[in-house]
Coordinates of C-alpha atoms in Angstrom, one line a residue:
X1 CA 19.5 -15.1 -20.5
X2 CA 15.9 -15.1 -19.1
X3 CA 16.9 -17.8 -16.8
X4 CA 19.9 -16.0 -15.5
X5 CA 17.6 -12.5 -14.7
X6 CA 15.2 -14.6 -12.8
X7 CA 18.0 -16.4 -10.8
X8 CA 19.1 -12.6 -10.0
X9 CA 15.8 -11.7 -8.8
X10 CA 15.5 -14.9 -6.6
X11 CA 18.9 -14.3 -5.0
X12 CA 18.0 -10.6 -4.7
X13 CA 14.6 -11.4 -2.8
X14 CA 16.2 -14.0 -0.5
X15 CA 19.2 -11.5 0.5
X16 CA 16.9 -8.8 1.1
X17 CA 14.7 -11.0 3.4
X18 CA 17.6 -11.9 5.6
X19 CA 19.7 -8.4 5.4
X20 CA 17.1 -5.2 4.2
X21 CA 20.1 -3.1 5.0
X22 CA 21.7 -4.3 1.8
X23 CA 18.9 -2.6 -0.5
X24 CA 20.9 -0.2 -2.1
X25 CA 23.8 -2.8 -3.1
X26 CA 21.6 -5.6 -4.0
X27 CA 19.5 -3.2 -6.1
X28 CA 22.6 -2.2 -7.9
X29 CA 23.3 -5.6 -8.7
X30 CA 20.0 -6.5 -10.1
X31 CA 20.0 -3.3 -12.2
X32 CA 23.2 -4.3 -13.7
X33 CA 21.9 -7.7 -14.6
X34 CA 18.9 -6.1 -16.2
X35 CA 21.0 -3.7 -18.4
X36 CA 23.1 -6.7 -19.5
X37 CA 20.2 -9.1 -20.4
X38 CA 17.9 -6.0 -22.4
X39 CA 21.0 -4.3 -23.9
X40 CA 19.6 -1.0 -22.7
X41 CA 22.1 1.7 -21.6
X42 CA 20.5 2.4 -18.0
X43 CA 18.2 1.1 -15.5
X44 CA 16.9 2.8 -12.4
X45 CA 14.3 1.5 -9.7
X46 CA 12.0 3.7 -7.8
X47 CA 9.9 2.6 -4.8
X48 CA 6.8 3.9 -3.8
X49 CA 5.8 5.2 -0.4
X50 CA 3.3 3.5 1.7
X51 CA 0.9 6.3 1.2
X52 CA 1.0 5.8 -2.4
X53 CA 1.5 9.1 -3.6
X54 CA 5.4 9.7 -4.4
X55 CA 8.2 7.4 -5.9
X56 CA 11.6 7.6 -4.6
X57 CA 14.6 6.5 -6.5
X58 CA 16.5 3.8 -4.7
X59 CA 18.7 2.5 -7.3
X60 CA 20.8 3.4 -10.8
X61 CA 23.0 1.4 -12.8
X62 CA 24.5 2.6 -16.0
X63 CA 26.3 6.0 -17.2
X64 CA 25.5 9.7 -17.0
X65 CA 23.9 9.1 -13.1
X66 CA 24.0 13.1 -12.7
X67 CA 21.7 13.7 -15.3
X68 CA 19.1 11.2 -14.1
X69 CA 19.8 12.2 -10.6
X70 CA 18.1 15.7 -11.4
X71 CA 14.7 14.2 -10.3
X72 CA 15.0 11.3 -7.5
X73 CA 11.2 11.7 -6.7
X74 CA 8.1 11.8 -8.6
X75 CA 4.4 12.2 -7.5
X76 CA 2.1 9.7 -8.8
X77 CA 0.9 11.1 -12.3
X78 CA 3.9 13.0 -12.8
X79 CA 6.8 12.1 -15.5
X80 CA 6.9 8.7 -16.8
X81 CA 7.6 7.0 -13.5
X82 CA 4.4 8.6 -12.0
X83 CA 2.3 7.9 -14.9
X84 CA 3.4 4.1 -15.2
X85 CA 2.3 4.1 -11.1
X86 CA -0.9 6.3 -11.4
X87 CA -2.1 4.4 -14.2
X88 CA -0.6 1.1 -13.3
X89 CA 0.6 0.2 -16.8
X90 CA 3.8 0.7 -18.6
X91 CA 4.7 4.0 -20.3
X92 CA 7.0 4.1 -23.1
X93 CA 8.4 6.4 -25.8
X94 CA 11.1 6.0 -28.5
X95 CA 11.1 9.7 -29.4
X96 CA 12.4 11.0 -25.9
X97 CA 13.5 13.9 -27.4
X98 CA 10.0 15.6 -28.1
X99 CA 8.0 13.7 -25.5
X100 CA 6.3 16.3 -23.5
X101 CA 5.7 13.5 -20.6
X102 CA 9.5 13.4 -19.7
X103 CA 10.7 15.8 -17.3
X104 CA 14.5 15.4 -16.9
X105 CA 15.9 17.6 -19.5
X106 CA 19.3 16.5 -18.8
X107 CA 19.0 12.8 -20.0
X108 CA 17.0 14.5 -23.0
X109 CA 19.8 16.5 -24.0
X110 CA 22.3 13.4 -23.5
X111 CA 20.8 11.7 -26.6
X112 CA 18.7 9.4 -25.3
X113 CA 15.6 8.5 -27.5
X114 CA 14.0 5.3 -25.7
X115 CA 12.7 5.2 -22.5
X116 CA 10.5 2.7 -20.7
X117 CA 8.9 2.8 -17.2
X118 CA 7.5 -0.5 -15.9
X119 CA 5.2 -0.6 -12.8
X120 CA 5.9 -3.3 -10.1
X121 CA 2.6 -4.2 -8.8
X122 CA 0.5 -6.0 -6.4
X123 CA -3.2 -6.5 -6.4
X124 CA -3.8 -3.6 -4.2
X125 CA -0.6 -1.7 -4.3
X126 CA 2.2 -0.2 -6.4
X127 CA 5.6 -1.0 -5.0
X128 CA 7.3 0.9 -7.4
X129 CA 8.7 1.3 -10.9
X130 CA 11.4 0.0 -12.9
X131 CA 12.7 2.5 -15.7
X132 CA 15.3 1.6 -18.4
X133 CA 16.7 4.1 -21.1
X134 CA 18.6 3.7 -24.1
X135 CA 20.1 5.7 -27.2
X136 CA 19.0 2.9 -29.5
X137 CA 15.3 2.2 -30.0
X138 CA 15.8 -1.2 -31.4
X139 CA 16.4 -2.7 -27.6
X140 CA 12.8 -1.8 -26.5
X141 CA 11.3 -5.2 -27.4
X142 CA 13.9 -7.1 -25.5
X143 CA 13.4 -4.7 -22.4
X144 CA 9.6 -5.2 -22.5
X145 CA 10.0 -9.0 -22.8
X146 CA 12.5 -9.0 -19.5
X147 CA 10.2 -6.9 -17.5
X148 CA 7.2 -8.9 -18.6
X149 CA 8.8 -11.9 -17.1
X150 CA 10.4 -10.3 -14.0
X151 CA 8.2 -7.7 -12.7
X152 CA 5.3 -10.2 -11.0
X153 CA 8.1 -11.8 -8.8
X154 CA 10.1 -8.6 -8.2
X155 CA 6.7 -6.9 -7.1
X156 CA 5.9 -9.4 -4.7
X157 CA 9.5 -10.0 -3.3
X158 CA 9.9 -6.4 -3.0
X159 CA 6.6 -5.9 -1.0
X160 CA 7.4 -8.9 1.3
X161 CA 10.7 -7.0 2.0
X162 CA 9.1 -3.8 3.0
X163 CA 6.4 -5.2 4.7
X164 CA 8.8 -7.4 6.8
X165 CA 10.7 -4.3 7.6
X166 CA 7.4 -3.0 8.9
X167 CA 6.6 -6.3 10.7
X168 CA 10.1 -6.6 12.4
X169 CA 9.8 -3.2 13.7
X170 CA 6.3 -3.4 15.0
X171 CA 7.2 -6.5 17.1
X172 CA 10.1 -4.6 18.6
X173 CA 7.9 -1.6 19.5
X174 CA 5.3 -3.9 21.1
X175 CA 8.0 -5.5 23.4
X176 CA 8.7 -1.9 25.0
X177 CA 7.1 -1.2 28.3
X178 CA 6.5 2.6 28.1
X179 CA 5.3 4.9 25.5
X180 CA 9.2 6.8 25.7
X181 CA 10.7 3.2 25.1
X182 CA 8.3 2.3 22.2
X183 CA 9.4 5.4 20.5
X184 CA 12.9 4.5 21.2
X185 CA 12.4 1.0 19.7
X186 CA 11.2 2.4 16.3
X187 CA 14.3 5.1 16.3
X188 CA 16.7 2.4 16.9
X189 CA 15.3 0.4 14.4
X190 CA 15.7 3.3 11.7
X191 CA 19.4 3.5 12.7
X192 CA 20.0 -0.4 12.1
X193 CA 18.1 0.0 8.9
X194 CA 20.1 2.8 7.7
X195 CA 23.2 2.6 9.3
X196 CA 22.5 6.2 10.5
X197 CA 24.5 8.0 13.4
X198 CA 21.5 9.2 15.7
X199 CA 17.9 9.8 15.5
X200 CA 15.2 12.1 17.0
X201 CA 11.7 11.9 17.5
X202 CA 9.3 15.1 17.4
X203 CA 5.6 14.6 17.9
X204 CA 3.1 17.2 16.9
X205 CA 2.9 18.2 20.4
X206 CA 4.8 16.7 23.5
X207 CA 8.1 15.7 24.5
X208 CA 10.8 15.4 22.1
X209 CA 12.8 12.0 22.1
X210 CA 16.3 11.1 21.1
X211 CA 18.6 8.2 20.7
X212 CA 21.8 10.6 21.7
X213 CA 20.3 13.3 23.6
X214 CA 21.9 16.6 22.8
X215 CA 23.9 15.7 19.8
X216 CA 21.3 16.1 17.0
X217 CA 21.5 19.5 15.6
X218 CA 18.5 21.5 16.8
X219 CA 15.7 22.2 14.2
X220 CA 15.0 25.9 13.6
X221 CA 11.9 25.2 11.5
X222 CA 9.5 23.5 14.0
X223 CA 6.8 26.0 13.0
X224 CA 5.6 25.5 9.6
X225 CA 7.7 21.9 9.3
X226 CA 6.9 20.5 5.8
X227 CA 7.5 17.0 7.1
X228 CA 4.7 17.7 9.8
X229 CA 2.6 18.6 6.4
X230 CA 3.5 14.6 5.1
X231 CA 6.5 15.8 3.0
X232 CA 9.7 14.0 3.2
X233 CA 12.7 16.2 3.8
X234 CA 16.2 15.5 2.8
X235 CA 19.2 17.7 3.2
X236 CA 21.1 18.6 -0.1
X237 CA 18.0 17.7 -2.5
X238 CA 16.5 20.1 -4.4
X239 CA 13.0 18.6 -4.7
X240 CA 13.1 17.5 -1.0
X241 CA 14.3 20.6 0.5
X242 CA 13.4 22.3 3.7
X243 CA 14.5 25.8 4.7
X244 CA 15.4 24.6 8.1
X245 CA 18.0 22.2 6.8
X246 CA 21.4 24.2 5.7
X247 CA 23.9 23.5 8.1
X248 CA 22.3 20.1 9.1
X249 CA 24.2 17.8 6.4
X250 CA 23.1 14.4 5.8
X251 CA 19.7 14.7 7.5
X252 CA 16.3 13.0 6.5
X253 CA 13.2 13.9 8.2
X254 CA 10.2 11.6 8.0
X255 CA 6.4 11.9 8.7
X256 CA 5.0 9.5 10.8
X257 CA 1.5 8.6 9.6
X258 CA -1.4 6.9 11.4
X259 CA -4.7 6.8 10.3
X260 CA -4.5 9.1 7.5
X261 CA -2.7 11.9 9.5
X262 CA 0.7 13.0 10.5
X263 CA 1.4 12.2 14.1
X264 CA 4.9 13.4 14.3
X265 CA 8.2 13.5 12.6
X266 CA 11.4 11.4 12.7
X267 CA 14.8 13.1 12.0
X268 CA 17.8 10.6 11.0
X269 CA 21.4 11.8 10.8
X270 CA 23.7 9.7 8.3
X271 CA 27.2 9.7 8.3
X272 CA 29.0 12.2 6.0
X273 CA 30.2 10.1 3.3
X274 CA 29.6 11.5 0.0
X275 CA 26.5 13.0 -1.2
X276 CA 23.4 12.0 0.9
X277 CA 21.0 10.0 -1.9
X278 CA 17.4 9.3 -1.6
X279 CA 17.9 5.7 -1.1
X280 CA 17.1 5.3 2.7
X281 CA 13.9 7.3 2.6
X282 CA 11.5 4.5 1.3
X283 CA 12.7 2.1 3.4
X284 CA 12.4 4.0 6.5
X285 CA 8.9 5.0 5.6
X286 CA 7.8 1.3 5.2
X287 CA 9.5 0.2 8.5
X288 CA 7.4 2.6 10.5
X289 CA 4.4 2.1 8.4
X290 CA 3.0 -0.6 11.2
X291 CA 4.4 0.4 14.3
X292 CA 3.0 4.2 14.3
X293 CA -0.2 3.0 15.5
X294 CA 1.3 1.4 18.6
X295 CA 3.2 4.6 19.7
X296 CA 0.1 6.2 21.4
X297 CA 0.3 9.4 19.5
X298 CA -3.2 9.8 18.2
X299 CA -5.1 12.6 20.1
X300 CA -7.4 11.9 22.9
X301 CA -10.9 11.3 22.1
X302 CA -13.4 13.9 22.8
X303 CA -14.6 13.9 26.3
X304 CA -17.3 11.4 26.6
X305 CA -16.7 9.5 23.4
X306 CA -15.2 6.0 24.6
X307 CA -13.3 3.9 22.2
X308 CA -15.0 1.1 20.7
X309 CA -14.9 -2.1 22.5
X310 CA -14.2 -4.1 19.2
X311 CA -12.8 -2.7 15.9
X312 CA -13.0 -5.4 13.1
X313 CA -11.1 -5.0 9.8
X314 CA -12.2 -7.7 7.0
X315 CA -10.7 -6.2 4.2
X316 CA -7.5 -7.7 3.2
X317 CA -6.4 -9.6 6.0
X318 CA -9.0 -10.0 9.2
X319 CA -7.8 -8.0 12.3
X320 CA -9.6 -7.8 15.5
X321 CA -9.1 -5.3 18.1
X322 CA -10.4 -5.3 21.9
X323 CA -10.3 -2.1 23.7
X324 CA -7.5 -0.9 21.2
X325 CA -5.5 -4.3 21.5
X326 CA -4.9 -6.3 18.3
X327 CA -6.0 -10.0 19.0
X328 CA -4.0 -12.6 17.2
X329 CA -5.6 -16.0 16.4
X330 CA -3.7 -17.5 19.2
X331 CA -5.9 -15.3 21.7
X332 CA -8.8 -17.5 20.8
X333 CA -7.4 -20.3 22.2
X334 CA -9.6 -22.8 19.8
X335 CA -8.9 -22.0 16.0
X336 CA -12.2 -22.6 15.0
X337 CA -13.6 -19.8 17.5
X338 CA -11.4 -17.2 15.0
X339 CA -13.3 -18.8 11.6
X340 CA -16.5 -18.9 13.9
X341 CA -16.3 -15.0 14.5
X342 CA -15.4 -14.5 10.6
X343 CA -18.8 -16.2 9.9
X344 CA -20.8 -14.4 12.1
X345 CA -19.5 -11.1 11.2
X346 CA -20.1 -11.7 7.5
X347 CA -24.0 -12.0 8.6
X348 CA -23.5 -9.1 10.8
X349 CA -26.9 -8.3 12.3
X350 CA -28.6 -11.4 10.9
X351 CA -29.1 -14.8 12.4
X352 CA -27.3 -17.9 11.5
X353 CA -28.7 -21.3 12.3
X354 CA -26.7 -23.6 14.2
X355 CA -26.7 -26.2 11.4
X356 CA -25.1 -23.4 9.0
X357 CA -22.5 -22.9 11.3
X358 CA -21.2 -26.5 11.8
X359 CA -21.5 -26.8 8.1
X360 CA -19.1 -24.0 7.8
X361 CA -16.7 -24.9 10.7
X362 CA -16.9 -28.8 10.2
X363 CA -17.8 -29.7 6.4
X364 CA -19.7 -32.8 5.9
X365 CA -20.1 -33.8 9.7
X366 CA -23.8 -32.7 9.5
X367 CA -25.3 -31.1 12.9
X368 CA -25.4 -34.3 15.3
X369 CA -25.2 -33.8 18.6
X370 CA -21.6 -34.3 19.1
X371 CA -21.1 -31.7 16.5
X372 CA -23.6 -29.1 18.2
X373 CA -21.7 -29.9 21.1
X374 CA -18.5 -28.8 19.8
X375 CA -20.2 -25.6 18.5
X376 CA -21.5 -24.8 21.9
X377 CA -17.7 -25.2 23.3
X378 CA -16.4 -22.9 20.3
X379 CA -19.2 -20.2 21.1
X380 CA -18.3 -20.3 24.6
X381 CA -14.6 -19.9 23.9
X382 CA -15.2 -17.0 21.4
X383 CA -17.6 -15.0 24.0
X384 CA -14.7 -15.3 26.6
X385 CA -12.6 -13.5 24.2
X386 CA -14.9 -10.8 22.7
X387 CA -17.5 -10.1 25.6
X388 CA -16.8 -8.0 28.6
X389 CA -16.3 -9.7 31.8
X390 CA -19.1 -7.9 33.4
X391 CA -22.1 -9.6 31.8
X392 CA -24.3 -6.5 32.2
X393 CA -21.7 -4.4 30.1
X394 CA -23.2 -6.2 26.9
X395 CA -22.9 -8.9 24.7
X396 CA -21.4 -9.4 21.2
X397 CA -23.2 -12.6 20.4
X398 CA -26.7 -13.1 20.6
X399 CA -28.6 -16.2 20.7
X400 CA -31.9 -16.4 18.8
X401 CA -33.6 -19.6 19.6
X402 CA -31.4 -22.3 17.7
X403 CA -29.3 -19.5 15.5
X404 CA -26.8 -16.9 16.6
X405 CA -25.9 -13.4 15.1
X406 CA -23.4 -11.1 15.6
X407 CA -25.2 -7.8 17.1
X408 CA -23.2 -6.5 19.7
X409 CA -24.5 -4.3 22.3
X410 CA -21.0 -2.7 23.3
X411 CA -19.4 -0.1 21.2
X412 CA -17.9 -1.4 18.1
X413 CA -16.7 -0.7 14.5
X414 CA -16.9 -2.8 11.5
X415 CA -15.3 -1.9 8.3
X416 CA -17.6 -3.4 5.8
X417 CA -20.5 -1.8 7.4
X418 CA -19.2 1.5 7.3
X419 CA -18.1 1.2 3.7
X420 CA -21.4 0.1 2.9
X421 CA -23.0 3.2 4.5
X422 CA -20.3 5.6 2.8
X423 CA -21.1 4.1 -0.8
X424 CA -24.8 4.8 -0.2
X425 CA -23.9 8.4 1.1
X426 CA -22.1 8.9 -2.1
X427 CA -24.6 7.8 -4.2
X428 CA -27.2 10.3 -2.8
X429 CA -24.6 13.0 -3.3
X430 CA -23.2 14.7 -6.4
X431 CA -19.8 16.4 -7.4
X432 CA -17.1 16.8 -4.9
X433 CA -19.3 15.5 -1.7
X434 CA -20.0 12.3 -3.6
X435 CA -15.9 12.1 -4.5
X436 CA -15.2 12.5 -0.6
X437 CA -17.8 9.9 0.4
X438 CA -16.4 7.5 -2.3
X439 CA -12.7 8.3 -1.2
X440 CA -13.5 7.6 2.5
X441 CA -15.0 4.2 1.1
X442 CA -12.3 3.4 -0.9
X443 CA -9.6 4.2 1.8
X444 CA -11.3 1.3 3.6
X445 CA -11.0 -1.0 0.8
X446 CA -7.5 -2.4 1.5
X447 CA -8.2 -5.6 -0.5
X448 CA -10.8 -8.2 -1.1
X449 CA -13.2 -9.2 1.8
X450 CA -11.4 -11.8 4.3
X451 CA -8.6 -12.3 1.3
X452 CA -6.8 -14.1 3.6
X453 CA -9.6 -16.9 3.3
X454 CA -9.8 -16.8 -0.7
X455 CA -11.6 -20.4 -0.8
X456 CA -13.9 -20.2 2.2
X457 CA -17.7 -20.6 0.2
X458 CA -19.0 -19.1 3.3
X459 CA -17.7 -15.5 2.2
X460 CA -18.0 -15.7 -1.5
X461 CA -21.1 -13.9 -1.7
X462 CA -20.2 -11.1 0.8
X463 CA -16.8 -11.0 -1.3
X464 CA -18.4 -10.4 -4.5
X465 CA -21.1 -7.7 -3.4
X466 CA -18.6 -5.7 -1.6
X467 CA -16.5 -5.7 -4.6
X468 CA -19.2 -4.7 -6.8
X469 CA -19.7 -1.8 -4.5
X470 CA -15.9 -0.9 -5.0
X471 CA -16.1 -1.1 -8.6
X472 CA -19.3 0.8 -9.0
X473 CA -18.1 3.8 -6.6
X474 CA -14.8 3.9 -9.0
X475 CA -16.7 4.2 -11.8
X476 CA -18.8 6.9 -10.6
X477 CA -15.7 8.5 -9.2
X478 CA -14.0 8.3 -12.7
X479 CA -17.3 10.0 -14.3
X480 CA -17.4 13.1 -11.5
X481 CA -13.4 13.5 -12.1
X482 CA -13.8 13.4 -16.0
X483 CA -16.7 15.9 -15.9
X484 CA -14.6 18.1 -13.5
X485 CA -11.6 17.8 -15.9
X486 CA -9.4 16.1 -13.6
X487 CA -7.8 13.7 -15.9
X488 CA -5.2 11.9 -14.0
X489 CA -7.8 11.3 -11.1
X490 CA -10.0 9.9 -13.6
X491 CA -7.4 7.7 -14.8
X492 CA -6.3 6.4 -11.7
X493 CA -9.9 5.7 -10.6
X494 CA -10.4 3.5 -13.9
X495 CA -7.0 1.5 -13.5
X496 CA -7.7 0.6 -9.8
X497 CA -11.1 -0.9 -11.2
X498 CA -8.6 -3.0 -13.4
X499 CA -6.6 -3.6 -10.1
X500 CA -9.7 -5.0 -8.2
X501 CA -10.9 -6.9 -11.2
X502 CA -8.6 -7.5 -14.0
X503 CA -11.3 -9.2 -16.1
X504 CA -13.7 -6.4 -16.0
X505 CA -14.5 -5.8 -19.5
X506 CA -16.7 -2.7 -19.2
X507 CA -13.6 -1.1 -17.3
X508 CA -11.2 -1.9 -20.1
X509 CA -13.0 -0.2 -22.6
X510 CA -13.9 2.7 -20.9
X511 CA -10.4 3.4 -19.9
X512 CA -9.3 3.0 -23.5
X513 CA -12.0 5.5 -24.7
X514 CA -11.1 7.9 -22.2
X515 CA -7.4 7.9 -23.6
X516 CA -8.4 8.0 -27.0
X517 CA -10.6 11.1 -26.6
X518 CA -7.4 12.9 -25.0
X519 CA -5.5 11.8 -28.3
X520 CA -3.3 9.4 -26.0
X521 CA -3.2 6.6 -28.6
X522 CA 0.0 5.0 -27.4
X523 CA -1.2 4.4 -23.9
X524 CA -4.7 3.7 -25.3
X525 CA -3.1 1.0 -27.7
X526 CA -1.1 -0.7 -25.0
X527 CA -4.1 -0.7 -22.9
X528 CA -6.0 -2.5 -25.6
X529 CA -3.2 -5.4 -25.6
X530 CA -3.6 -5.8 -22.0
X531 CA -7.4 -5.8 -22.7
X532 CA -7.0 -8.7 -25.5
X533 CA -5.0 -10.4 -23.4
X534 CA -7.2 -10.5 -20.3
X535 CA -9.9 -11.2 -23.2
X536 CA -8.2 -14.4 -24.4
X537 CA -8.3 -13.5 -28.1
X538 CA -9.7 -10.1 -30.2
X539 CA -12.1 -8.1 -28.2
X540 CA -15.3 -6.7 -29.5
X541 CA -13.3 -3.0 -29.2
X542 CA -11.0 -2.6 -32.2
X543 CA -7.5 -1.6 -31.4
X544 CA -7.3 2.6 -31.2
X545 CA -4.6 2.1 -34.1
X546 CA -6.5 0.1 -36.5

């Protein structure tokens, strides 16, 4: 049965990669197979939004759908799905009738006793949560076993599908010539992904753009629009309602996020076939995630504040922008020029000897004259891409004798440098001020340093150093939240430490102690079992339940 379930997950991933619009039907098949294998009565899938704040129902299989649809959206930390997402760990009960964490009273009233929420995780994101429910508690062990088997594959597959949606939309938007055409490219992509009838874009200020001018019902609630505040709105859904929506059937309004701020709202109208569900919400949010930054919606900079000539992101995937334009590895002409930039940025401000650069780029070839000549050609190629054409406007790569350093005299931003400054700032502060600085820093930490080069020794020390800074900031954030009585925020901070470093035993023990102190012994026991697996045996901390 396990083999059949894995085949179904593989089929689902393959199908969605080719045709993401089949999400709802593919998920239904997957959940039906999951019910069959586990013997559970009901299965659900919630997907997380890109901002990692909400979970949205995208599929249900089993009986009693109206009762389970009582809540189609959960905040992280709210209800069983939200607790699993916020804590990045399974949440279960075999006493649903008396478990205060469960929020859907209609399900409780139908005689369900067992409920399991299992998070779908990648190293740096919650992709979603699988829920299984049963009236008989004897099926929970089999359910755990099945979810442990498929969760990593399913999480990775769904993340790839959602990211692929965003990348396709980004490519489509970039091909458009004008700002208006770029917005229309995004809207047309939303229509295709959701089989919607028409779509409209409303920026916070400026021109409204429509795929079908004059056909979309006008919005009566532009002032104080919930979507402008970051809320998803769906007509007919009480938990996602908007006062301006009555009379506008089958309408979804979505905030467009860029740089942590809402830049505008897209409204999508779907065909009037049955009740409007939440299935389309998460895919629409993910598909606009990457493209919004290309629409030119950010407010103009303050007069006299020019944009940085270089904007370099090193956490997660390496990304370079020059004067606002993203540079691809192909822009650098020579493959080693792109790698050379990574090496110099890693030692930013400090000189790197020519011999070290040769060893990093061409290991084992030494620093003979022919290799040095190759280095000089590569440096020249790098300068041609990064430095302004007029030499008087500044340099990026500076030569110090036989060494070179990344020391731009042009305006630039380097996320790793900003991260370090914000951590130091937080260390010098207390209370909410410190938490705000740490939050800004951790927002930059989208993954390990130069994560797309995991085996390059040149980056290992910097990667470890920055990871430890992130862990330090999260430990102190957890302590500050705990002192302020913010239990869920503290729990989230501890859980993120273990996402960054699953073998951080001190974090395992701190989280277990935190849960025990709040009498959450079931959760503490589950965390202890994960600790034991990471430890590779019986850890020094005794189990919470003895």
